[in-house]
Each structure stands twice: as structure tokens, then as C-alpha cells.
Amino acid sequence: MKNKENQMKLYLPSLSINESVARSAVAVFVAQLNPTIEEISDIKCAVSEAVTNSIVHGYKFCQGEIYIGVKYYSDRTVVIEIKDKGCGIEDVKLAMTPLFTTDTTGERSGMGFAVMQTFMDNLEVYSKKDKGVRIVMEKKLK
Amino acid sequence: MNTESLVVSCENGILKARVLGDIDHHCAKPIREKIDDYIFKYKPDLVLLDLSLVEFMDSSGLGLILGRFNTANEIGADFKIYSPSRGVRKILELAGIERLIKIEGELRG
């Protein structure tokens, strides 16, 4: 990835209104690299999914803080880290299965991780029950 | 309810629901509630979800679409999606929505 060129750190309370704040802020930061419309759209969507997961699942029972870190490197790799201190995921592999959701309202599609995986080049999810979730995703821009 | 996020009209058995702006988890709830209310009120033959003014949608939109598709089915109405942007189409394709729901309108950037 060569040298780190720039970075942004953002902390937001887990309010659903901040889903658009998070993805827009990341989009503005990444815009420095002159990404294509598709690249920026992919990144916004992946960030939206991760932040929504923290709000809907991680902080289901209490409000908390979400960390959003973005870095880019001289080879145009963008690395996005999203962390919460919520209830965590017991079985990460199961949670990442397309269409799997713990939601019972029938309004969540279970496609959040699938979107992150498809729209980014690399996705890593670290979590333990009651220990929050840390997501690191990468995308190399053209 | 943010009345600016949705414009609904019903004419000749066609319920047209045009979403204005982004579709994410935060704004999906008022949109879906309003569309469902209209579907039950007007009992249309066709529900047309117009996405021509939606620039951003995440997987919350998939839940919204599938949920309204089910509501339409409940009353025996057809359901179609109109004019999604390229970005929105990408997520619809990822979820295989087009196998279930007809997508109309020109491909736009």
C-alpha cells in the first residue's frame, strides 16, 4: 500500500440520522482521490451498511459511540475502519451469511455484509459477544 | 413524518409512489408506513415504486422493496420498480430482486 497520505477520524453517537452523516463524510474525504462515481457510490453504501449494523444491532439496547476511521495510501488504496462497543456478534460467520438476519420485523434484508463484501475489495470482521464489532474494509481505486 | 420523502398518487388503479432522496435505515420507516397505508386505502391493481429521484440506497432499501412487494401481493396487486439509478441497480442485482420484481425505465447513470 506504500505510504499513508491522509487520514480522518470521526466519532458519532449511534443515532440513525448519523447514517447519512457517516457515509457523506467518508465520501467527501475520499473525493480527494478523484474516484469514479461507481467507486464513491460503492464506498458510501459499504459505510452505510456498517454504521447501520452498529446502530440497529450493536447498540440495539443502548446508545453508544461509533468510530469511523478512513485512510488512504499513495497507491490509492482506501482503508475504512468502523468500530462500536455494542453487544457484538456471537457467530461472525453466520452473521455474514447472505439473507441471515436476527431482525424479526421482516424489514431487514440480511444483505449488509454481502453488500460490504461485494462493493469493497476486502472485508474483515472482528467481534466477540459483548465486545463490540470492528470492521476493516479496503478498496483500491483505479 | 417527513412528507417530503415521498410523493404518492393513485389513478386508474395504478398507485405511484415516488421516493425523493436517499433510502437508508433512518428514512425507510416513514416511507414504508406511508406506502402501506396508501396500498390498503386505494387497493390498486399495480404498485409502481418510482426510484428515479433516488441517488443513494443501501440494503435497507431491499427490505423496503421486498416488504412493499409482499404488501402488494397481500391485496393481489402487481408490483414494479421504475427507473433505478446505476448504483441502486447494482444493489438490486446483488440481491437478485429482478428475478422477483419487474424493473422498468431506462438505465440511467
Short mmCIF file of C-alpha atoms in Angstrom, two decimals:
data_model
loop_
_atom_site.label_atom_id
_atom_site.label_comp_id
_atom_site.label_asym_id
_atom_site.label_seq_id
_atom_site.Cartn_x
_atom_site.Cartn_y
_atom_site.Cartn_z
CA MET A 1 0.00 0.00 0.00
CA LYS A 2 3.07 2.24 0.27
CA ASN A 3 2.88 5.46 2.26
CA LYS A 4 -0.08 6.74 4.17
CA GLU A 5 -1.10 10.03 2.63
CA ASN A 6 -4.03 11.26 4.66
CA GLN A 7 -6.48 10.16 7.29
CA MET A 8 -9.73 11.10 9.01
CA LYS A 9 -11.15 10.01 12.36
CA LEU A 10 -14.77 10.51 13.20
CA TYR A 11 -16.79 9.66 16.31
CA LEU A 12 -20.58 9.71 16.14
CA PRO A 13 -23.31 8.73 18.59
CA SER A 14 -25.40 5.79 17.39
CA LEU A 15 -28.34 7.83 16.13
CA SER A 16 -29.86 6.64 12.87
CA ILE A 17 -29.73 10.18 11.50
CA ASN A 18 -25.92 9.81 11.54
CA GLU A 19 -26.00 7.05 8.91
CA SER A 20 -26.11 9.71 6.20
CA VAL A 21 -23.59 11.89 8.05
CA ALA A 22 -21.09 9.00 8.18
CA ARG A 23 -21.32 7.99 4.52
CA SER A 24 -21.32 11.60 3.30
CA ALA A 25 -18.28 12.50 5.42
CA VAL A 26 -16.37 9.47 4.10
CA ALA A 27 -17.40 10.35 0.54
CA VAL A 28 -16.12 13.92 0.93
CA PHE A 29 -12.81 12.67 2.32
CA VAL A 30 -12.32 10.04 -0.41
CA ALA A 31 -13.27 12.60 -3.10
CA GLN A 32 -9.72 13.96 -2.75
CA LEU A 33 -8.61 10.95 -4.81
CA ASN A 34 -10.98 11.75 -7.70
CA PRO A 35 -12.77 8.40 -7.56
CA THR A 36 -15.27 7.32 -10.23
CA ILE A 37 -18.99 7.76 -9.49
CA GLU A 38 -19.27 4.00 -9.09
CA GLU A 39 -16.35 3.82 -6.64
CA ILE A 40 -17.78 6.58 -4.46
CA SER A 41 -21.24 5.01 -4.59
CA ASP A 42 -19.79 1.62 -3.55
CA ILE A 43 -17.88 3.15 -0.63
CA LYS A 44 -20.89 5.14 0.58
CA CYS A 45 -23.03 2.04 0.51
CA ALA A 46 -20.47 -0.09 2.40
CA VAL A 47 -20.07 2.61 5.10
CA SER A 48 -23.84 2.96 5.39
CA GLU A 49 -24.20 -0.81 5.91
CA ALA A 50 -21.51 -0.97 8.60
CA VAL A 51 -22.80 2.06 10.52
CA THR A 52 -26.41 0.84 10.26
CA ASN A 53 -25.33 -2.54 11.66
CA SER A 54 -23.75 -0.80 14.67
CA ILE A 55 -26.91 1.23 15.28
CA VAL A 56 -29.50 -1.49 14.63
CA HIS A 57 -27.67 -4.47 16.13
CA GLY A 58 -24.64 -3.36 18.19
CA TYR A 59 -26.44 -0.61 20.05
CA LYS A 60 -29.86 -2.23 19.96
CA PHE A 61 -30.32 -1.87 23.72
CA CYS A 62 -28.35 1.27 24.47
CA GLN A 63 -26.90 4.26 22.68
CA GLY A 64 -23.15 4.33 22.21
CA GLU A 65 -20.34 5.69 20.11
CA ILE A 66 -19.29 4.65 16.62
CA TYR A 67 -15.75 5.22 15.39
CA ILE A 68 -15.16 5.72 11.68
CA GLY A 69 -11.56 5.90 10.51
CA VAL A 70 -10.54 6.43 6.90
CA LYS A 71 -7.00 6.36 5.49
CA TYR A 72 -5.66 6.37 2.01
CA TYR A 73 -2.26 5.42 0.70
CA SER A 74 -0.08 6.54 -2.19
CA ASP A 75 -1.19 3.55 -4.29
CA ARG A 76 -4.83 4.77 -4.00
CA THR A 77 -5.87 2.11 -1.51
CA VAL A 78 -8.62 3.36 0.80
CA VAL A 79 -8.88 1.64 4.19
CA ILE A 80 -12.01 2.20 6.27
CA GLU A 81 -12.31 1.04 9.87
CA ILE A 82 -15.67 1.11 11.67
CA LYS A 83 -15.86 0.18 15.35
CA ASP A 84 -18.52 0.04 18.02
CA LYS A 85 -18.60 -1.08 21.64
CA GLY A 86 -22.02 -2.67 21.36
CA CYS A 87 -23.28 -6.17 22.05
CA GLY A 88 -21.00 -7.81 19.46
CA ILE A 89 -21.64 -10.80 17.22
CA GLU A 90 -21.63 -14.32 18.66
CA ASP A 91 -21.10 -16.08 15.36
CA VAL A 92 -19.44 -13.83 12.78
CA LYS A 93 -19.52 -16.46 10.03
CA LEU A 94 -23.28 -16.95 10.45
CA ALA A 95 -23.91 -13.20 10.60
CA MET A 96 -22.09 -12.79 7.29
CA THR A 97 -24.26 -15.36 5.50
CA PRO A 98 -26.34 -13.55 2.85
CA LEU A 99 -30.00 -13.19 3.92
CA PHE A 100 -29.21 -14.05 7.55
CA THR A 101 -30.69 -11.54 9.98
CA THR A 102 -31.58 -11.58 13.67
CA ASP A 103 -34.26 -8.98 12.95
CA THR A 104 -37.82 -10.16 13.38
CA THR A 105 -39.73 -7.24 11.84
CA GLY A 106 -39.22 -8.58 8.32
CA GLU A 107 -37.87 -5.22 7.20
CA ARG A 108 -34.14 -6.04 7.28
CA SER A 109 -32.85 -7.89 4.24
CA GLY A 110 -29.82 -9.61 5.78
CA MET A 111 -27.68 -8.33 2.91
CA GLY A 112 -25.49 -5.81 4.76
CA PHE A 113 -22.29 -7.87 4.89
CA ALA A 114 -22.88 -9.15 1.34
CA VAL A 115 -23.00 -5.53 0.16
CA MET A 116 -19.78 -4.65 2.02
CA GLN A 117 -18.08 -7.74 0.62
CA THR A 118 -19.19 -7.10 -2.96
CA PHE A 119 -18.66 -3.35 -3.07
CA MET A 120 -15.24 -3.36 -1.39
CA ASP A 121 -12.12 -5.36 -2.36
CA ASN A 122 -11.54 -6.75 1.10
CA LEU A 123 -13.60 -7.04 4.30
CA GLU A 124 -12.57 -8.25 7.72
CA VAL A 125 -14.93 -8.51 10.67
CA TYR A 126 -13.67 -8.95 14.23
CA SER A 127 -16.11 -9.47 17.05
CA LYS A 128 -16.95 -11.34 20.23
CA LYS A 129 -20.16 -11.36 22.20
CA ASP A 130 -20.39 -8.21 24.39
CA LYS A 131 -17.08 -6.96 22.96
CA GLY A 132 -18.31 -4.78 20.11
CA VAL A 133 -17.52 -5.12 16.43
CA ARG A 134 -14.54 -3.92 14.42
CA ILE A 135 -14.81 -3.87 10.64
CA VAL A 136 -11.89 -3.14 8.34
CA MET A 137 -12.57 -2.79 4.64
CA GLU A 138 -10.36 -1.83 1.74
CA LYS A 139 -10.85 -0.66 -1.78
CA LYS A 140 -8.16 0.15 -4.31
CA LEU A 141 -9.26 2.97 -6.57
CA LYS A 142 -8.44 2.99 -10.28
CA MET B 1 -43.46 12.07 9.22
CA ASN B 2 -41.27 13.84 6.73
CA THR B 3 -43.77 14.44 3.95
CA GLU B 4 -41.03 15.48 1.57
CA SER B 5 -39.53 12.00 1.31
CA LEU B 6 -42.39 10.55 -0.72
CA VAL B 7 -44.99 11.63 -3.26
CA VAL B 8 -47.90 9.24 -3.79
CA SER B 9 -50.66 9.38 -6.38
CA CYS B 10 -53.32 6.88 -7.44
CA GLU B 11 -55.00 6.94 -10.82
CA ASN B 12 -56.74 4.23 -12.89
CA GLY B 13 -55.76 1.52 -10.44
CA ILE B 14 -52.07 2.45 -10.51
CA LEU B 15 -50.53 3.60 -7.25
CA LYS B 16 -47.39 5.56 -7.99
CA ALA B 17 -45.02 6.06 -5.08
CA ARG B 18 -42.10 8.32 -5.91
CA VAL B 19 -39.33 8.35 -3.35
CA LEU B 20 -37.37 11.60 -3.04
CA GLY B 21 -33.81 11.44 -1.77
CA ASP B 22 -31.79 8.70 -0.11
CA ILE B 23 -33.14 5.38 1.13
CA ASP B 24 -31.38 4.17 4.26
CA HIS B 25 -32.42 2.61 7.56
CA HIS B 26 -33.16 6.03 9.06
CA CYS B 27 -35.64 7.17 6.42
CA ALA B 28 -37.05 3.77 5.37
CA LYS B 29 -39.60 3.53 8.19
CA PRO B 30 -41.80 6.57 7.37
CA ILE B 31 -41.60 5.72 3.66
CA ARG B 32 -42.73 2.11 4.10
CA GLU B 33 -45.52 3.04 6.51
CA LYS B 34 -46.89 5.66 4.17
CA ILE B 35 -46.76 3.37 1.11
CA ASP B 36 -48.50 0.56 3.03
CA ASP B 37 -51.22 2.98 4.19
CA TYR B 38 -51.87 4.01 0.60
CA ILE B 39 -51.87 0.43 -0.69
CA PHE B 40 -54.53 -0.58 1.85
CA LYS B 41 -56.50 2.62 1.31
CA TYR B 42 -56.66 2.57 -2.51
CA LYS B 43 -56.36 -1.20 -3.16
CA PRO B 44 -54.68 -0.59 -6.55
CA ASP B 45 -54.09 -3.19 -9.31
CA LEU B 46 -50.48 -2.08 -9.66
CA VAL B 47 -47.99 -0.52 -7.26
CA LEU B 48 -45.23 1.36 -9.09
CA LEU B 49 -42.27 2.27 -6.89
CA ASP B 50 -40.61 5.17 -8.67
CA LEU B 51 -36.90 5.35 -7.78
CA SER B 52 -35.98 7.87 -10.49
CA LEU B 53 -35.09 10.52 -7.90
CA VAL B 54 -33.20 8.23 -5.53
CA GLU B 55 -29.45 8.76 -5.77
CA PHE B 56 -28.48 6.53 -2.86
CA MET B 57 -29.90 3.31 -1.48
CA ASP B 58 -28.35 0.72 0.83
CA SER B 59 -29.64 -2.73 1.82
CA SER B 60 -32.36 -1.09 3.95
CA GLY B 61 -33.95 -0.30 0.58
CA LEU B 62 -34.04 -4.02 -0.25
CA GLY B 63 -36.07 -4.63 2.91
CA LEU B 64 -38.33 -1.74 1.98
CA ILE B 65 -38.86 -3.07 -1.56
CA LEU B 66 -39.46 -6.69 -0.53
CA GLY B 67 -41.81 -5.61 2.26
CA ARG B 68 -43.92 -3.48 -0.13
CA PHE B 69 -43.86 -6.27 -2.72
CA ASN B 70 -45.39 -8.50 -0.02
CA THR B 71 -47.99 -5.88 0.92
CA ALA B 72 -48.99 -5.54 -2.75
CA ASN B 73 -49.21 -9.35 -3.03
CA GLU B 74 -51.46 -9.45 0.02
CA ILE B 75 -54.13 -7.43 -1.76
CA GLY B 76 -53.48 -9.11 -5.13
CA ALA B 77 -51.76 -6.13 -6.76
CA ASP B 78 -48.77 -6.25 -9.15
CA PHE B 79 -45.58 -4.53 -8.08
CA LYS B 80 -42.95 -2.87 -10.28
CA ILE B 81 -39.86 -0.74 -9.75
CA TYR B 82 -39.35 2.26 -12.00
CA SER B 83 -36.08 3.84 -13.14
CA PRO B 84 -33.45 2.99 -10.52
CA SER B 85 -30.04 4.68 -10.85
CA ARG B 86 -26.98 2.63 -11.79
CA GLY B 87 -25.90 2.46 -8.14
CA VAL B 88 -29.34 1.35 -6.99
CA ARG B 89 -29.48 -1.22 -9.80
CA LYS B 90 -26.19 -2.70 -8.60
CA ILE B 91 -27.62 -3.48 -5.18
CA LEU B 92 -30.90 -4.77 -6.69
CA GLU B 93 -28.86 -7.14 -8.86
CA LEU B 94 -26.75 -8.29 -5.91
CA ALA B 95 -29.93 -9.34 -4.11
CA GLY B 96 -31.46 -10.90 -7.25
CA ILE B 97 -34.50 -8.62 -7.00
CA GLU B 98 -35.11 -8.70 -10.76
CA ARG B 99 -35.95 -12.41 -10.56
CA LEU B 100 -38.90 -11.46 -8.38
CA ILE B 101 -39.87 -7.93 -9.38
CA LYS B 102 -40.07 -6.28 -12.80
CA ILE B 103 -37.81 -3.26 -13.23
CA GLU B 104 -38.92 -0.67 -15.79
CA GLY B 105 -37.49 2.54 -17.19
CA GLU B 106 -34.28 3.43 -18.93
CA LEU B 107 -30.89 2.71 -17.50
CA ARG B 108 -29.53 5.96 -16.15
CA GLY B 109 -26.22 6.96 -14.65
#
